PDB file of C-alpha atoms in Angstrom:
ATOM      1  CA  SER A   1       0.000   0.000   0.000  1.00 91.00           C
ATOM      2  CA  PRO A   2       1.215   3.527  -0.664  1.00 93.00           C
ATOM      3  CA  ASP A   3       2.660   5.715   2.063  1.00 96.00           C
ATOM      4  CA  LEU A   4       1.278   9.245   2.277  1.00 98.00           C
ATOM      5  CA  VAL A   5       3.521  11.901   3.783  1.00 98.00           C
ATOM      6  CA  GLU A   6       2.184  15.391   4.470  1.00 98.00           C
ATOM      7  CA  SER A   7       4.175  18.591   4.909  1.00 98.00           C
ATOM      8  CA  GLY A   8       3.689  22.335   4.919  1.00 98.00           C
ATOM      9  CA  GLY A   9       1.703  22.886   8.091  1.00 98.00           C
ATOM     10  CA  GLY A  10       2.540  25.610  10.582  1.00 98.00           C
ATOM     11  CA  SER A  11       1.269  28.529  12.628  1.00 98.00           C
ATOM     12  CA  VAL A  12      -0.048  31.650  10.926  1.00 98.00           C
ATOM     13  CA  GLU A  13      -2.171  34.650  11.791  1.00 98.00           C
ATOM     14  CA  ALA A  14      -5.686  34.997  10.463  1.00 98.00           C
ATOM     15  CA  GLY A  15      -5.633  36.122   6.853  1.00 98.00           C
ATOM     16  CA  GLY A  16      -2.381  34.311   6.160  1.00 98.00           C
ATOM     17  CA  SER A  17      -1.637  31.494   3.737  1.00 98.00           C
ATOM     18  CA  LEU A  18      -0.139  28.025   3.818  1.00 98.00           C
ATOM     19  CA  ARG A  19       0.512  25.407   1.161  1.00 98.00           C
ATOM     20  CA  LEU A  20       0.224  21.781   2.191  1.00 98.00           C
ATOM     21  CA  SER A  21       1.767  18.902   0.255  1.00 98.00           C
ATOM     22  CA  CYS A  22       1.107  15.179   0.329  1.00 98.00           C
ATOM     23  CA  ALA A  23       3.531  12.825  -1.387  1.00 97.00           C
ATOM     24  CA  ALA A  24       2.292   9.336  -2.295  1.00 96.00           C
ATOM     25  CA  SER A  25       4.909   6.610  -2.598  1.00 96.00           C
ATOM     26  CA  GLN A  26       2.882   4.779  -5.286  1.00 93.00           C
ATOM     27  CA  PRO A  27       0.353   5.856  -7.926  1.00 89.00           C
ATOM     28  CA  VAL A  28      -3.176   6.289  -6.644  1.00 90.00           C
ATOM     29  CA  ASN A  29      -6.421   7.553  -8.140  1.00 88.00           C
ATOM     30  CA  TYR A  30      -8.442   9.860  -5.925  1.00 92.00           C
ATOM     31  CA  MET A  31      -6.695  11.913  -3.257  1.00 95.00           C
ATOM     32  CA  ALA A  32      -8.195  14.218  -0.670  1.00 97.00           C
ATOM     33  CA  TRP A  33      -7.580  16.355   2.376  1.00 98.00           C
ATOM     34  CA  PHE A  34      -9.439  15.879   5.642  1.00 98.00           C
ATOM     35  CA  ARG A  35      -9.000  17.796   8.862  1.00 98.00           C
ATOM     36  CA  GLU A  36      -9.541  17.124  12.526  1.00 97.00           C
ATOM     37  CA  ALA A  37      -9.987  19.851  15.123  1.00 94.00           C
ATOM     38  CA  PRO A  38      -9.867  19.289  18.888  1.00 86.00           C
ATOM     39  CA  GLY A  39     -13.253  18.071  20.095  1.00 89.00           C
ATOM     40  CA  LYS A  40     -14.544  17.634  16.563  1.00 91.00           C
ATOM     41  CA  GLY A  41     -14.711  14.740  14.196  1.00 93.00           C
ATOM     42  CA  ARG A  42     -12.770  14.360  11.003  1.00 95.00           C
ATOM     43  CA  GLU A  43     -14.261  16.289   8.089  1.00 97.00           C
ATOM     44  CA  GLY A  44     -13.527  16.279   4.399  1.00 97.00           C
ATOM     45  CA  VAL A  45     -11.980  19.505   3.128  1.00 98.00           C
ATOM     46  CA  ALA A  46     -11.125  18.905  -0.523  1.00 98.00           C
ATOM     47  CA  LEU A  47     -11.203  16.069  -3.040  1.00 96.00           C
ATOM     48  CA  PHE A  48      -9.210  15.836  -6.261  1.00 93.00           C
ATOM     49  CA  ASP A  49     -10.790  13.658  -8.926  1.00 84.00           C
ATOM     50  CA  ASN A  50      -7.903  12.259 -10.930  1.00 74.00           C
ATOM     51  CA  GLY A  51     -10.157  11.280 -13.777  1.00 64.00           C
ATOM     52  CA  ARG A  52     -11.883  14.550 -14.486  1.00 72.00           C
ATOM     53  CA  GLY A  53      -9.790  17.041 -12.550  1.00 63.00           C
ATOM     54  CA  LEU A  54     -12.897  18.608 -10.988  1.00 77.00           C
ATOM     55  CA  PRO A  55     -12.401  19.366  -7.306  1.00 89.00           C
ATOM     56  CA  THR A  56     -14.904  19.015  -4.494  1.00 91.00           C
ATOM     57  CA  LEU A  57     -14.524  21.512  -1.675  1.00 94.00           C
ATOM     58  CA  LEU A  58     -16.098  21.927   1.734  1.00 95.00           C
ATOM     59  CA  ASP A  59     -18.473  24.895   1.545  1.00 96.00           C
ATOM     60  CA  SER A  60     -16.644  26.836   4.237  1.00 96.00           C
ATOM     61  CA  VAL A  61     -13.358  26.802   2.286  1.00 97.00           C
ATOM     62  CA  LYS A  62     -14.681  27.570  -1.188  1.00 97.00           C
ATOM     63  CA  GLY A  63     -13.049  30.663  -2.610  1.00 97.00           C
ATOM     64  CA  ARG A  64     -10.131  30.359  -0.177  1.00 98.00           C
ATOM     65  CA  PHE A  65      -8.648  26.878  -0.674  1.00 98.00           C
ATOM     66  CA  THR A  66      -7.458  25.301  -3.914  1.00 96.00           C
ATOM     67  CA  ILE A  67      -6.609  21.628  -4.395  1.00 96.00           C
ATOM     68  CA  SER A  68      -4.279  20.455  -7.149  1.00 93.00           C
ATOM     69  CA  LYS A  69      -2.121  17.467  -8.015  1.00 91.00           C
ATOM     70  CA  ASP A  70       1.147  16.816  -9.802  1.00 91.00           C
ATOM     71  CA  ASN A  71       0.371  13.465 -11.390  1.00 86.00           C
ATOM     72  CA  ALA A  72       3.936  12.891 -12.561  1.00 89.00           C
ATOM     73  CA  LYS A  73       5.211  13.114  -8.987  1.00 91.00           C
ATOM     74  CA  ASN A  74       2.102  11.795  -7.184  1.00 90.00           C
ATOM     75  CA  ILE A  75       1.986  14.900  -4.995  1.00 95.00           C
ATOM     76  CA  LEU A  76      -1.265  16.475  -3.833  1.00 96.00           C
ATOM     77  CA  TYR A  77      -1.344  20.134  -2.825  1.00 97.00           C
ATOM     78  CA  LEU A  78      -3.717  22.292  -0.827  1.00 98.00           C
ATOM     79  CA  GLN A  79      -3.238  26.030  -1.191  1.00 98.00           C
ATOM     80  CA  MET A  80      -4.944  27.727   1.729  1.00 98.00           C
ATOM     81  CA  ASN A  81      -5.485  31.486   1.591  1.00 98.00           C
ATOM     82  CA  SER A  82      -7.357  33.897   3.877  1.00 98.00           C
ATOM     83  CA  LEU A  83      -7.012  31.444   6.726  1.00 98.00           C
ATOM     84  CA  LYS A  84      -9.381  31.723   9.678  1.00 98.00           C
ATOM     85  CA  PRO A  85      -9.014  30.468  13.264  1.00 97.00           C
ATOM     86  CA  GLU A  86     -11.716  27.894  12.545  1.00 96.00           C
ATOM     87  CA  ASP A  87      -9.406  26.331   9.948  1.00 97.00           C
ATOM     88  CA  THR A  88      -7.144  25.187  12.778  1.00 97.00           C
ATOM     89  CA  GLY A  89      -6.647  21.434  12.923  1.00 98.00           C
ATOM     90  CA  MET A  90      -4.640  18.424  11.854  1.00 98.00           C
ATOM     91  CA  TYR A  91      -4.779  18.167   8.078  1.00 98.00           C
ATOM     92  CA  ILE A  92      -4.647  14.582   6.898  1.00 98.00           C
ATOM     93  CA  CYS A  93      -4.084  13.294   3.383  1.00 98.00           C
ATOM     94  CA  ALA A  94      -6.146  10.374   2.098  1.00 98.00           C
ATOM     95  CA  ALA A  95      -6.021   8.281  -1.063  1.00 96.00           C
ATOM     96  CA  THR A  96      -7.719   5.399  -2.803  1.00 95.00           C
ATOM     97  CA  ARG A  97      -7.174   3.282  -5.878  1.00 93.00           C
ATOM     98  CA  ARG A  98     -10.885   3.100  -6.590  1.00 91.00           C
ATOM     99  CA  ALA A  99     -11.536   4.107 -10.163  1.00 86.00           C
ATOM    100  CA  SER A 100     -14.808   5.974  -9.774  1.00 86.00           C
ATOM    101  CA  GLY A 101     -17.609   7.094  -7.484  1.00 88.00           C
ATOM    102  CA  VAL A 102     -15.418   8.450  -4.727  1.00 92.00           C
ATOM    103  CA  ARG A 103     -16.915  11.130  -2.497  1.00 93.00           C
ATOM    104  CA  LEU A 104     -15.436  13.272   0.215  1.00 95.00           C
ATOM    105  CA  TRP A 105     -16.324  10.628   2.798  1.00 95.00           C
ATOM    106  CA  MET A 106     -13.877   8.907   5.129  1.00 96.00           C
ATOM    107  CA  SER A 107     -15.288   5.508   4.217  1.00 96.00           C
ATOM    108  CA  ASP A 108     -14.296   5.972   0.568  1.00 96.00           C
ATOM    109  CA  PHE A 109     -10.576   6.102   1.382  1.00 97.00           C
ATOM    110  CA  GLY A 110      -8.269   3.275   2.398  1.00 96.00           C
ATOM    111  CA  PHE A 111      -4.913   4.989   2.686  1.00 97.00           C
ATOM    112  CA  TRP A 112      -4.154   7.730   5.212  1.00 98.00           C
ATOM    113  CA  GLY A 113      -1.217   9.900   6.163  1.00 98.00           C
ATOM    114  CA  ARG A 114      -0.283  10.957   9.690  1.00 98.00           C
ATOM    115  CA  GLY A 115      -1.203  14.585   9.197  1.00 98.00           C
ATOM    116  CA  THR A 116       0.335  18.025   9.430  1.00 98.00           C
ATOM    117  CA  GLN A 117      -0.814  20.587  12.006  1.00 98.00           C
ATOM    118  CA  VAL A 118      -2.259  23.928  10.952  1.00 98.00           C
ATOM    119  CA  THR A 119      -2.801  26.566  13.621  1.00 98.00           C
ATOM    120  CA  VAL A 120      -4.418  29.908  12.797  1.00 98.00           C
ATOM    121  CA  SER A 121      -4.401  32.602  15.472  1.00 98.00           C
ATOM    122  CA  SER A 122      -6.771  35.551  15.600  1.00 95.00           C
TER     123      SER A 122
END
C-alpha cells in the first residue's frame, strides 16, 4: 500500500496562507484532504478527482482553498489562503485506488497519512 507523507503545516495569523503537500509513494487515483480539530470529528476539506480534474470543496473553504495534483510526482497540494481560526486542525491526506464514485467521505478512502498541524491565530 502507498505511504502518504504530508508537509507544509505551521502557525499563521488569520488572513495568512499556507501550502500543504502530500507525497504518495505509489500511484493512486483519488486523493483528498481531511482535517480534525480538537473536540470535533474528522471532516472532508477537498477532493481531487484524478479522472476529471474537478475538485470538491467543503463549503466553508470555497473561494479560499485550492486543491491540485502533480500526477507525474504523485503529490497532492492544498493552497490555503485567507485562513481563519476555525481552519485550525490536523490536516490529513487520504487516497484510494478506486476508479470511480469516490466522495469526500472517510469511508471511501483506504490509505491515510499521519497529518500536518495547521494553527491559525486571531
